[in-house]
PDB file of C-alpha atoms in Angstrom:
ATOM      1  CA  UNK A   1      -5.256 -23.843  -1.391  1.00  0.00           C
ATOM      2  CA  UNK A   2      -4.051 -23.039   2.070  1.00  0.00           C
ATOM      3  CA  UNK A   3      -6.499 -22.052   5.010  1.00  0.00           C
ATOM      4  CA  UNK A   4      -5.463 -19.130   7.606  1.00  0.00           C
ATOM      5  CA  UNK A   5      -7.470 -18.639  10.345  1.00  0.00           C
ATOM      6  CA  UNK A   6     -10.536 -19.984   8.047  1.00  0.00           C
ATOM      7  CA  UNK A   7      -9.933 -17.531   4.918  1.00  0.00           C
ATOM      8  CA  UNK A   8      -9.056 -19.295   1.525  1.00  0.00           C
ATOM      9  CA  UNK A   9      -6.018 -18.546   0.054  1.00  0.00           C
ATOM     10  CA  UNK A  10      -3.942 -19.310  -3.231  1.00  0.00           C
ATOM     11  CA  UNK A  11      -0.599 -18.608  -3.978  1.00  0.00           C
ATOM     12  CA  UNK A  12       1.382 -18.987  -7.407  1.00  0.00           C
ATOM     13  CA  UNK A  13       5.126 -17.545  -8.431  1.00  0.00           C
ATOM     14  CA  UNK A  14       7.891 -16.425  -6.527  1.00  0.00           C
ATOM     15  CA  UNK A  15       9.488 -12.853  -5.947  1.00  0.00           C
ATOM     16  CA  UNK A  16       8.321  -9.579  -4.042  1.00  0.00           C
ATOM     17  CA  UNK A  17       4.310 -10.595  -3.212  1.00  0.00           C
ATOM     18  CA  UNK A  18       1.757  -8.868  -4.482  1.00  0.00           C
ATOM     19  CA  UNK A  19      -1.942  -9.490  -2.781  1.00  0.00           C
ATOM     20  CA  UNK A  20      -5.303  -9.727  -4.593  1.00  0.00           C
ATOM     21  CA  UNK A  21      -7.942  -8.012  -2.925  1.00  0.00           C
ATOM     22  CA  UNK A  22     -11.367  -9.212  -4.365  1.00  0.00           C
ATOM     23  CA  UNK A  23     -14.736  -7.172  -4.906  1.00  0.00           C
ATOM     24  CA  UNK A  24     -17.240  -7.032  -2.281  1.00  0.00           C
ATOM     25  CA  UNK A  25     -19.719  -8.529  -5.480  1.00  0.00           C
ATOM     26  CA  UNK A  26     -16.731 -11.440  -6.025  1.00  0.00           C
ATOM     27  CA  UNK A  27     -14.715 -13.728  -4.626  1.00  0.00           C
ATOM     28  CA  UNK A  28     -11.209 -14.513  -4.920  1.00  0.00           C
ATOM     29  CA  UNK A  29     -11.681 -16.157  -8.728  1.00  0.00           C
ATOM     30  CA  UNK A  30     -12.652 -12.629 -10.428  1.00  0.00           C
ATOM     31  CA  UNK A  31      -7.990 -12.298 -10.388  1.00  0.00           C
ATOM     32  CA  UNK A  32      -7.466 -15.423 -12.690  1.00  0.00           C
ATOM     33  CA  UNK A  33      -5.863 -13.501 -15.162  1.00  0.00           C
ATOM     34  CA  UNK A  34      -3.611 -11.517 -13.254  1.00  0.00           C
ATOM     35  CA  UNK A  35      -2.740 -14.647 -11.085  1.00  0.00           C
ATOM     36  CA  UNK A  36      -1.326 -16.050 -14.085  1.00  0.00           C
ATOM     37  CA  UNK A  37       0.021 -12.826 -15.333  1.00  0.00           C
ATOM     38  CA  UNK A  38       2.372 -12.153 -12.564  1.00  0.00           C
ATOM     39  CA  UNK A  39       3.238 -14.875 -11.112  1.00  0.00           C
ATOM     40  CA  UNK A  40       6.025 -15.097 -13.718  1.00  0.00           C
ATOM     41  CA  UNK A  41       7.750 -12.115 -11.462  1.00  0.00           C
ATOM     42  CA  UNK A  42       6.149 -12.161  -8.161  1.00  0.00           C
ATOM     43  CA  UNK A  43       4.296 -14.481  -5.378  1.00  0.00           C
ATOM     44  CA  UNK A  44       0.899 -13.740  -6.405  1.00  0.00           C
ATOM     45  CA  UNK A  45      -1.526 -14.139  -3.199  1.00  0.00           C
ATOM     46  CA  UNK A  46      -5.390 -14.217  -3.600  1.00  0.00           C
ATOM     47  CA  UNK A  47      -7.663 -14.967  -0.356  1.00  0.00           C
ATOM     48  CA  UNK A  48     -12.026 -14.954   0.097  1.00  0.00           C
ATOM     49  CA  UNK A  49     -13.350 -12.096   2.743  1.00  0.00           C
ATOM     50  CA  UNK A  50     -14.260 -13.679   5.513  1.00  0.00           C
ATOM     51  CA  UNK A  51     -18.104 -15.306   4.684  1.00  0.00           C
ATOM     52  CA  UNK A  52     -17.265 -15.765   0.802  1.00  0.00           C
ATOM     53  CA  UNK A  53     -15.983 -18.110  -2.052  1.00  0.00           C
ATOM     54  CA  UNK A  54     -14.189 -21.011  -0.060  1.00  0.00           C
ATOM     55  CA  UNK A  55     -13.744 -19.323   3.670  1.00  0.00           C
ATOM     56  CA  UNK A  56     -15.658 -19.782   6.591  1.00  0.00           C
ATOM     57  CA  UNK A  57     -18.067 -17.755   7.911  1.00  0.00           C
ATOM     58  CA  UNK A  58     -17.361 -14.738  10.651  1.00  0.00           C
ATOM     59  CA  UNK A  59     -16.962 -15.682  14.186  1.00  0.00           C
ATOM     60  CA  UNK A  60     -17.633 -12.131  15.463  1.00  0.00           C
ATOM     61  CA  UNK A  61     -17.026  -8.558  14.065  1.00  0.00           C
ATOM     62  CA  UNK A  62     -15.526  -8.517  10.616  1.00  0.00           C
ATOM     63  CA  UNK A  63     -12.387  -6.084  10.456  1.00  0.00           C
ATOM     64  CA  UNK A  64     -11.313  -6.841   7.120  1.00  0.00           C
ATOM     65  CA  UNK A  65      -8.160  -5.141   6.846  1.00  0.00           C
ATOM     66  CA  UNK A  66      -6.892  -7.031   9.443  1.00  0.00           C
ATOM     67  CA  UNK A  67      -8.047 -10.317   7.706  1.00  0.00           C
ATOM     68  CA  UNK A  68      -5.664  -8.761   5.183  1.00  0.00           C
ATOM     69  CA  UNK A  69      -2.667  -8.358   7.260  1.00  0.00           C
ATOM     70  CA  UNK A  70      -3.425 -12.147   9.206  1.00  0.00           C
ATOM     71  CA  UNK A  71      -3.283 -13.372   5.651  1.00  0.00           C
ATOM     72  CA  UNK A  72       0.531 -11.917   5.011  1.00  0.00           C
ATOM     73  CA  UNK A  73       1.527 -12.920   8.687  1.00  0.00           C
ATOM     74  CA  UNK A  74       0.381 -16.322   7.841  1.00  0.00           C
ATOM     75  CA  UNK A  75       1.922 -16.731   4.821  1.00  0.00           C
ATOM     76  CA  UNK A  76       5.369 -14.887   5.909  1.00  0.00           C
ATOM     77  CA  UNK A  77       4.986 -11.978   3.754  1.00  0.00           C
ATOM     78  CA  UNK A  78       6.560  -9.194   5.537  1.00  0.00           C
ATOM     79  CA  UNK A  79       6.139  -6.379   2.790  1.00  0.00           C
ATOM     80  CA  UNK A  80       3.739  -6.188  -0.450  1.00  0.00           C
ATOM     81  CA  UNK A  81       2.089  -4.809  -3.309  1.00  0.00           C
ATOM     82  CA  UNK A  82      -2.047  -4.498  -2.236  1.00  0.00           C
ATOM     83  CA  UNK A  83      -4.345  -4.603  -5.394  1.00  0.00           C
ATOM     84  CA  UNK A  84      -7.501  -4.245  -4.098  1.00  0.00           C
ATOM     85  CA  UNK A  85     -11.511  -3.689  -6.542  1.00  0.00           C
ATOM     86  CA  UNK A  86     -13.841  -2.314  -4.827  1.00  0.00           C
ATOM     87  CA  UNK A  87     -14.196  -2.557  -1.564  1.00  0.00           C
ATOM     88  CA  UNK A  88     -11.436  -4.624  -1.269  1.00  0.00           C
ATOM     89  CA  UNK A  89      -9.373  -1.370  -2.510  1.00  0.00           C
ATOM     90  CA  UNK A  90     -10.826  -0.051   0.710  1.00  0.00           C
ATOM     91  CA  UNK A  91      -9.319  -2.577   2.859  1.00  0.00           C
ATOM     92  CA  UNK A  92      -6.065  -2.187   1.145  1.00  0.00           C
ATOM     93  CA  UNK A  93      -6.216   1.614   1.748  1.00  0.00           C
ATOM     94  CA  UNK A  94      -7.053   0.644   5.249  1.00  0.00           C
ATOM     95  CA  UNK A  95      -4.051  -2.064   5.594  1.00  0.00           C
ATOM     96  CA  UNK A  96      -1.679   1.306   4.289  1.00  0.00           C
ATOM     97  CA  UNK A  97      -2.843   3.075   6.982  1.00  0.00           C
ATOM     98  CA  UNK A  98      -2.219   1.326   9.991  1.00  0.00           C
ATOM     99  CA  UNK A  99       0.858  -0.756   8.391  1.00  0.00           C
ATOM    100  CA  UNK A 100       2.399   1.261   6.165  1.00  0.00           C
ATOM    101  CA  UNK A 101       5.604  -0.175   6.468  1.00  0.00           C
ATOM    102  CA  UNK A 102       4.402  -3.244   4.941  1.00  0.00           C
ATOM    103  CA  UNK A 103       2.691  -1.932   1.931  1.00  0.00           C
ATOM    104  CA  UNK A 104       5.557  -1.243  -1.235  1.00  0.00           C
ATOM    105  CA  UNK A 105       2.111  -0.242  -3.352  1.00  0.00           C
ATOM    106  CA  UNK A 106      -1.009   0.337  -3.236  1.00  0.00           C
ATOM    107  CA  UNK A 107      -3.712  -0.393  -6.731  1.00  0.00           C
ATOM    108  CA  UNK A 108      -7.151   1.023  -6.458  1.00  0.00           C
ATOM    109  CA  UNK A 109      -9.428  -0.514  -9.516  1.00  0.00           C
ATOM    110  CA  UNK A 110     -13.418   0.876  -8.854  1.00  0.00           C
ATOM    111  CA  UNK A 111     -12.417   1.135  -5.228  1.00  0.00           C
ATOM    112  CA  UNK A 112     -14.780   2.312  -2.443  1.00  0.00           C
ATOM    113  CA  UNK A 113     -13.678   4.090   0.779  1.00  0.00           C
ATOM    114  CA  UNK A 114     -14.318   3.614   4.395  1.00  0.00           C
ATOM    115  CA  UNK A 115     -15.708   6.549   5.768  1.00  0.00           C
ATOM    116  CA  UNK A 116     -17.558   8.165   2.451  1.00  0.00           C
ATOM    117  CA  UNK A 117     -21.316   8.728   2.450  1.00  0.00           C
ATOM    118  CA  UNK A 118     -22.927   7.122  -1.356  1.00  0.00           C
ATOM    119  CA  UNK A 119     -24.787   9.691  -3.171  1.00  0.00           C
ATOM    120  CA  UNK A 120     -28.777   9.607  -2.608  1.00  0.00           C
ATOM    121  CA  UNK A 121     -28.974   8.959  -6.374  1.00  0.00           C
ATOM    122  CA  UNK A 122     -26.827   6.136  -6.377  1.00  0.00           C
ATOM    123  CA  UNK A 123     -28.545   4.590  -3.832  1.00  0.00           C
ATOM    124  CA  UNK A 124     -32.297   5.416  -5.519  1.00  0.00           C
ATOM    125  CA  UNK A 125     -30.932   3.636  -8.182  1.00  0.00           C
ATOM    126  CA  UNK A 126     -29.774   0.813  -6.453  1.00  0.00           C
ATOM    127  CA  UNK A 127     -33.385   0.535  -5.142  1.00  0.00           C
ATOM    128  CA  UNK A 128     -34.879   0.847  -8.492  1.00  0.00           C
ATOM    129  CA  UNK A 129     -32.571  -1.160 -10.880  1.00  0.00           C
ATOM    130  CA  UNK A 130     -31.488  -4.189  -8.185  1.00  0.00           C
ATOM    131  CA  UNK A 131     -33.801  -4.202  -4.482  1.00  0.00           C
ATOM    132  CA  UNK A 132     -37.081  -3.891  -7.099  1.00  0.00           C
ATOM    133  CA  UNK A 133     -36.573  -7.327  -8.064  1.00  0.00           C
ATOM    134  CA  UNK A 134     -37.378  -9.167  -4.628  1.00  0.00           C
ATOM    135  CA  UNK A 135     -40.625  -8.345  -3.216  1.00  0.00           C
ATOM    136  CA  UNK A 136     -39.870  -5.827  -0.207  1.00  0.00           C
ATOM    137  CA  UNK A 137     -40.859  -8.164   2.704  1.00  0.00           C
ATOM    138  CA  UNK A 138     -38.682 -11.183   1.271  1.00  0.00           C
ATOM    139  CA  UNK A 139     -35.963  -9.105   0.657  1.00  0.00           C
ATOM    140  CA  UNK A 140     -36.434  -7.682   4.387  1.00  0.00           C
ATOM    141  CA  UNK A 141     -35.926 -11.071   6.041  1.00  0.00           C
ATOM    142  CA  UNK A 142     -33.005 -12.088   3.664  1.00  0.00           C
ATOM    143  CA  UNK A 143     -31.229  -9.247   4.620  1.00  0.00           C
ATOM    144  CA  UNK A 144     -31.734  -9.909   8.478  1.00  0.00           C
ATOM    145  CA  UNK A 145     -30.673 -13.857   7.783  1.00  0.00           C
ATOM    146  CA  UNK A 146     -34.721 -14.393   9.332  1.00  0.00           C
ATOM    147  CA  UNK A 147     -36.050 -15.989   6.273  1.00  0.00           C
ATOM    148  CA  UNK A 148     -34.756 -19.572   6.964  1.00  0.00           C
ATOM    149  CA  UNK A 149     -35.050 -20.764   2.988  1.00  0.00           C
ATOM    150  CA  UNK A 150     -33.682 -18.411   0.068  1.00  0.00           C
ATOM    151  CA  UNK A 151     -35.628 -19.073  -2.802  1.00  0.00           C
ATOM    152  CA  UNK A 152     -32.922 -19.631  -5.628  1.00  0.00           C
ATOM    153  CA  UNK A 153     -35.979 -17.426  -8.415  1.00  0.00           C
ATOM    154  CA  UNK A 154     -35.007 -14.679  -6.455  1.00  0.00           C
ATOM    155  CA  UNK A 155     -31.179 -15.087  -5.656  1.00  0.00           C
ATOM    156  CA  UNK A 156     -31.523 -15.439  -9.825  1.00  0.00           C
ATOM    157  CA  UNK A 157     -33.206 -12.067 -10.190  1.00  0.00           C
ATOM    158  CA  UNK A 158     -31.302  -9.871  -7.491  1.00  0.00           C
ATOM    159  CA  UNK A 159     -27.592 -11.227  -8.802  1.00  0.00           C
ATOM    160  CA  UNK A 160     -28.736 -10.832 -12.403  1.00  0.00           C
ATOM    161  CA  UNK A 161     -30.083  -7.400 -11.805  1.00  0.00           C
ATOM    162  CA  UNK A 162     -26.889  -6.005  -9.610  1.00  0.00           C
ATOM    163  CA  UNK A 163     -24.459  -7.837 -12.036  1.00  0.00           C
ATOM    164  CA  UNK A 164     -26.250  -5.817 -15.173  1.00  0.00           C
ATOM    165  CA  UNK A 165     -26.110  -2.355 -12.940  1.00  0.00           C
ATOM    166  CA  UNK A 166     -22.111  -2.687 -11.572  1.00  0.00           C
ATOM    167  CA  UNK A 167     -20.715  -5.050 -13.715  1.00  0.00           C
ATOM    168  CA  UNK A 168     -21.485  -4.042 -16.839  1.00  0.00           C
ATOM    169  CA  UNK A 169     -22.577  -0.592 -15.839  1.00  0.00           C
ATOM    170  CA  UNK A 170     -25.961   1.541 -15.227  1.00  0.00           C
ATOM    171  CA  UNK A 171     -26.063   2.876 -19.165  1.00  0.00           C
ATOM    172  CA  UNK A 172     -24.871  -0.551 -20.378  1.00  0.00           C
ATOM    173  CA  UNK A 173     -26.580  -3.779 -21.378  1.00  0.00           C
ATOM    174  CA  UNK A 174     -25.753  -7.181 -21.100  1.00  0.00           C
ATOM    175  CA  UNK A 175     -24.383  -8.483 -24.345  1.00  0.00           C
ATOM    176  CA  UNK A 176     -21.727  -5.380 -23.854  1.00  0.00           C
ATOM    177  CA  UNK A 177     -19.893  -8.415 -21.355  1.00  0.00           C
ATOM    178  CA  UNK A 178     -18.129 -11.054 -23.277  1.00  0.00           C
ATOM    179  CA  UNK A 179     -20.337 -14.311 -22.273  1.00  0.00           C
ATOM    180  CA  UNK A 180     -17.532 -15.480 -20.411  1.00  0.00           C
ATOM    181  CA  UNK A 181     -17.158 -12.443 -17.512  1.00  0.00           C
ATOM    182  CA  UNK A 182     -21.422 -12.476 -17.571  1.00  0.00           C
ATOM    183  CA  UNK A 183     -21.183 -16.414 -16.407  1.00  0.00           C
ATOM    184  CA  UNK A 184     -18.272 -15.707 -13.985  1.00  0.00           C
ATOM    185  CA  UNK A 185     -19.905 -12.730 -12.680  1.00  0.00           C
ATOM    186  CA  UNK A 186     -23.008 -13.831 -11.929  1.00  0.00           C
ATOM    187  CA  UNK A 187     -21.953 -16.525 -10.706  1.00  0.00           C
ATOM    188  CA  UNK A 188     -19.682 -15.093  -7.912  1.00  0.00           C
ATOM    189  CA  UNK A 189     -22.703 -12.616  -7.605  1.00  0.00           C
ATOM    190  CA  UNK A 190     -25.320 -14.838  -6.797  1.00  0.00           C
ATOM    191  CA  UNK A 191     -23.139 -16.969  -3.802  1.00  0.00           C
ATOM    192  CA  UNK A 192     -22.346 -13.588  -2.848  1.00  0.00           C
ATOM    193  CA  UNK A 193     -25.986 -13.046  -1.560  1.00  0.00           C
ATOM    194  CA  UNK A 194     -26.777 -16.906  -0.609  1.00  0.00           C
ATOM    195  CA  UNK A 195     -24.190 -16.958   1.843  1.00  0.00           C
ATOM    196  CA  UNK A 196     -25.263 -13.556   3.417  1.00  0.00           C
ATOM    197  CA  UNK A 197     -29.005 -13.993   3.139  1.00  0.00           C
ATOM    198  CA  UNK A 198     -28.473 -17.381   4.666  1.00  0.00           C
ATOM    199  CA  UNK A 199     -26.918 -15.468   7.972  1.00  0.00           C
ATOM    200  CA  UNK A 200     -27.776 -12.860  10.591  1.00  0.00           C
ATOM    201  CA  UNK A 201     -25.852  -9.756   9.499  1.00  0.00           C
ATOM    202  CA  UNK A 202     -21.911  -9.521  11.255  1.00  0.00           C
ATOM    203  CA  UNK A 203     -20.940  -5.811  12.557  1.00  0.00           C
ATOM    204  CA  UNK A 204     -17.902  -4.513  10.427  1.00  0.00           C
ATOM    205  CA  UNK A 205     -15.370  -2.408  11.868  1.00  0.00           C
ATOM    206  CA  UNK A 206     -13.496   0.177   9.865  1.00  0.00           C
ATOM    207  CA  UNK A 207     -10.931   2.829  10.192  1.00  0.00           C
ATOM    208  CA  UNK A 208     -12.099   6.487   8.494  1.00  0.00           C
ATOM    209  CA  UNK A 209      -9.625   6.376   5.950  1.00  0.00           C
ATOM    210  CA  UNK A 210     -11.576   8.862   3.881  1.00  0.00           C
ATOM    211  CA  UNK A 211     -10.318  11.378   6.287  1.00  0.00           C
ATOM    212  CA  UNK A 212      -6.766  10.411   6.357  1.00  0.00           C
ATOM    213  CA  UNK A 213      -5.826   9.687   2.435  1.00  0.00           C
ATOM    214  CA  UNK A 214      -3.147  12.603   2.699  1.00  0.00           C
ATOM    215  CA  UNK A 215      -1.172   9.799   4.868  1.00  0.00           C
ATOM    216  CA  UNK A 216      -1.031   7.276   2.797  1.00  0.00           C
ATOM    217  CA  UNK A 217       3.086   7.347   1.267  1.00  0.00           C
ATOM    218  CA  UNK A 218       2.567   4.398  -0.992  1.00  0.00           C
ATOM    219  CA  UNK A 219       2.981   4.555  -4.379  1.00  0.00           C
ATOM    220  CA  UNK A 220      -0.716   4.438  -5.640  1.00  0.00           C
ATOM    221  CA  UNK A 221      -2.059   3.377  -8.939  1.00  0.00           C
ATOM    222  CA  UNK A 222      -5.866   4.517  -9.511  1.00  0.00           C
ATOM    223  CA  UNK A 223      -7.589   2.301 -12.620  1.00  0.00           C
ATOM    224  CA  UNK A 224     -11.242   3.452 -13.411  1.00  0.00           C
ATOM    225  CA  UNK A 225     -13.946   2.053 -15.765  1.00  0.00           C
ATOM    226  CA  UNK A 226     -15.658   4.637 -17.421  1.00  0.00           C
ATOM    227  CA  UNK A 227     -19.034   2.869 -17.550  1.00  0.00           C
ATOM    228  CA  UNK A 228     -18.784   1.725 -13.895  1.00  0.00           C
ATOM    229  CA  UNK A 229     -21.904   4.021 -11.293  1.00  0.00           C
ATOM    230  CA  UNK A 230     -21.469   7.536 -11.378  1.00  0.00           C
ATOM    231  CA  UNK A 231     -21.131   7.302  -7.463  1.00  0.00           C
ATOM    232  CA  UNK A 232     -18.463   4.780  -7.639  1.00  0.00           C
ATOM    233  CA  UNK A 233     -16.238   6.612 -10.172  1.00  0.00           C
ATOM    234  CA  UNK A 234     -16.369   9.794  -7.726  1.00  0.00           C
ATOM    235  CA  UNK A 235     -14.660   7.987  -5.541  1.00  0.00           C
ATOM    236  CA  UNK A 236     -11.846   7.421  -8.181  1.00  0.00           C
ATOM    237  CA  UNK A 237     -11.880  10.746  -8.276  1.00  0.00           C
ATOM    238  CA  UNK A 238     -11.482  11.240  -4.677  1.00  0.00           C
ATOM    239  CA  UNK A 239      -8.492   8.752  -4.239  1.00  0.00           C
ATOM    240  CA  UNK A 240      -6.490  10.426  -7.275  1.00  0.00           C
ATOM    241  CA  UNK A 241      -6.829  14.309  -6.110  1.00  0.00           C
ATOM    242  CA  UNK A 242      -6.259  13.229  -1.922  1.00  0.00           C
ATOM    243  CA  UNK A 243      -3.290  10.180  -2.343  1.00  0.00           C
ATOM    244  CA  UNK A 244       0.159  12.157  -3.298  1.00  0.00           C
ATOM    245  CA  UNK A 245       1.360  11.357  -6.636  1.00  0.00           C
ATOM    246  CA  UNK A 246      -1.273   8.698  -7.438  1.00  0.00           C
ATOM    247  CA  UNK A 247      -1.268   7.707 -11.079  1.00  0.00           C
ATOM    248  CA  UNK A 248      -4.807   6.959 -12.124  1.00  0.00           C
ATOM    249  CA  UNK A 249      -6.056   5.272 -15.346  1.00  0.00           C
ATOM    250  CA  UNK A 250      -9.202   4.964 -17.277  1.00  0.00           C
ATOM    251  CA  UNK A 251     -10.620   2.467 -19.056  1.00  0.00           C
ATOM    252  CA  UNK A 252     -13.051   3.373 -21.546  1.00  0.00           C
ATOM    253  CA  UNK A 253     -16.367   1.271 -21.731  1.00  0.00           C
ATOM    254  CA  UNK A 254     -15.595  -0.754 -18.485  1.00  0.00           C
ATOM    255  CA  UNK A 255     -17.848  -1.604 -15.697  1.00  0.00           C
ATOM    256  CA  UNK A 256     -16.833  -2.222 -12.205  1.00  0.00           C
ATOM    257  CA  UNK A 257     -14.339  -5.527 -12.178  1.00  0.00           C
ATOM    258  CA  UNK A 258     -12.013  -4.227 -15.010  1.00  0.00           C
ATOM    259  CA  UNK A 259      -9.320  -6.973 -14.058  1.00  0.00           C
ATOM    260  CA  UNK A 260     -12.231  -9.906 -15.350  1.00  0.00           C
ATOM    261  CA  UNK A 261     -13.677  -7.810 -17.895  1.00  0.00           C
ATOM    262  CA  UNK A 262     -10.229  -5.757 -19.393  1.00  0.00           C
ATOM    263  CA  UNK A 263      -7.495  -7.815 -18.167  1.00  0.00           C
ATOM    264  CA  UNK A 264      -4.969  -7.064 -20.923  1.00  0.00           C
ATOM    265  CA  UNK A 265      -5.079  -3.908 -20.026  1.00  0.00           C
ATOM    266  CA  UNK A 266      -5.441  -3.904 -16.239  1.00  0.00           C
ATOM    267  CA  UNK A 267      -2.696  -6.790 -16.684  1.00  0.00           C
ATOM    268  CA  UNK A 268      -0.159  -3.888 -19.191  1.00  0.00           C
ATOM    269  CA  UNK A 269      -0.758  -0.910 -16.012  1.00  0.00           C
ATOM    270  CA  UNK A 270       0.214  -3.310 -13.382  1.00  0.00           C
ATOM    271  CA  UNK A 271       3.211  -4.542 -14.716  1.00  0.00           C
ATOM    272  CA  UNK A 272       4.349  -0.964 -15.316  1.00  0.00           C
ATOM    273  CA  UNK A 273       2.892  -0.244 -11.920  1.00  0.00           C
ATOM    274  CA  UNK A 274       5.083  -2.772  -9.687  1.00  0.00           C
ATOM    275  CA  UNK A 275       8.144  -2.791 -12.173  1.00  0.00           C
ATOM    276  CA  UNK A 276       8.232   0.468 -10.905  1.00  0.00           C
ATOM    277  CA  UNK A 277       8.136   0.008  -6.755  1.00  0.00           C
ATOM    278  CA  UNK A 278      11.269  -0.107  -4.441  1.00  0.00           C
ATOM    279  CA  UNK A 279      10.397  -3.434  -2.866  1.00  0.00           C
TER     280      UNK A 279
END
C-alpha cells in the first residue's frame, strides 16, 4: 500500500493504468476481482475516498475528483482508464470534465451524478427501508458526529438494512447475494457509517456535471444492474442518452456493486471495453 496525501492506495500490473473508483457504500476492497483481472494487461490503481477503508480523515472540504487526479499525479500516471460505481462514477465523470486530456475512458457501473436531484420516492424509501431502523433522535446526532459513542446494535441494523435495499436491491432478499458479497458488503457498509457517525459532517464540493455530460469525449462504457433502486438506474439512463456514443450494459438480477456481486461479467465488458481505447 502506498499513502498520497493520506488516501490509501494499491497498485498491481503494468501497462496503460486503469483507476478503481469505489462506491460511496464501499471502500477500495469491493475491486478485488478486477484488480486481479487486469492487472495481467494494465497498472491497476485502487485508492479509499478521503474518510474511508485505510485513509485518513478530511482536513477541510472534500473535492473528490481532485483526490482522484492527486492520486494519478502521485503515482505518475499521466493518462487513464476511470472505472468508477456509484458515486465514485460521479467523480470519474467529474475528473473527465475538468481533465479530459487525461482520461483514455471513462466506466460508469450504478453511477450517480453531481448535480441530479433523487426522486422523492427514492428517498421515502430510503427513510422507510434503512433511516427506520435507528430511532430518529440517535440517528440525528450520528449524522451531526454529536453523539460521542455509536452504539455498534445500531451500526448492525442501519448497514444491514441499506446493504439489503442497494446491494442486493429494493425487490430482492438477502439469500439472492452469494454469502460471500453479503459478508464483504456489509462489512465495508457498516465502517462506512462508523467512521462518518464518529465525525462532524465535511462540506463537499462538486462540479454540475449533470449539466455538462454532452462534453464529455471519452469513450464511455455504462454497466447497469437491473435489480439495483429505480432512482439509481435512471441515472444509467441519463448517462447513456447525454454521453456521445456511450455503450451501456445490463446485468440482469444485479444490485448496485455489480463488479463484487457479477464480476465475470463486469470483468468480460471491461476487457472488451479498454482493449478497445487509444491509450
Amino acid at each position: 500500500m502506498t499513502r498520497i496525501d493520506g488516501l490509501a492506495c494499491d497498485e498491481v500490473g503494468e501497462g496503460p493504468a486503469v483507476v478503481l473508483v469505489h462506491a460511496g457504500i464501499a471502500d477500495r476492497r469491493m475491486w478485488r476481482h478486477q484488480r486481479d483481472f487486469l492487472s495481467d494487461r494494465y497498472r491497476v490503481i485502487s485508492y479509499d475516498w478521503r474518510g474511508y477503508g485505510e485513509s485518513a480523515e478530511p482536513a477541510g472540504d472534500l473535492v473528490h475528483h481532485e483526490d482522484l487526479l492527486r492520486v494519478m499525479d502521485g503515482l505518475g500516471v499521466e493518462r487513464a482508464a476511470l472505472v468508477g460505481d456509484s458515486m465514485g462514477g460521479s467523480y470519474a465523470v467529474e475528473a473527465a470534465l475538468v481533465a479530459p486530456d487525461r482520461v483514455a475512458g471513462l466506466v460508469l457501473i450504478s453511477s450517480g451524478l453531481s448535480g441530479h436531484t433523487w426522486p422523492d420516492d427514492m428517498m421515502a424509501q430510503a427513510r422507510e427501508r434503512v433511516h427506520s431502523t435507528v430511532p430518529a433522535e440517535r440517528l440525528a446526532r450520528y449524522r451531526s458526529g454529536t453523539a460521542g459513542r455509536v452504539l455498534p446494535e445500531d451500526l448492525d441494523a442501519f448497514a444491514r438494512a441499506h446493504a439489503l435495499w442497494q446491494v442486493a436491491g429494493p425487490d430482492r432478499r438477502l439469500d439472492d447475494l452469494d454469502p460471500e458479497v453479503w459478508e464483504l458488503a456489509f462489512a465495508m457498509m457498516r465502517q462506512v457509517f462508523e467512521r462518518s457517525w464518529s465525525r462532524r459532517p465535511v462540506p463537499e464540493r462538486h462540479l454540475p456535471a449533470k449539466e455538462r455530460l454532452r462534453e464529455i469525449t471519452a469513450p464511455t462504457l455504462v454497466i447497469n444492474g437491473l435489480a439495483d433502486v429505480p432512482g439509481i438506474q435512471a441515472v444509467s439512463d441519463l448517462l447513456a442518452d447525454e454521453i456521445a456514443g456511450a455503450r451501456r450494459l445490463d446485468l440482469p438480477a444485479t444490485g448496485h456493486l455489480p463488479p463484487l456481486e457479477r464480476p465475470m461479467e463486469v470483468n468480460a465488458a471491461l476487457s472488451s471495453f479498454l482493449g478497445d481505447l487509444s491509450w
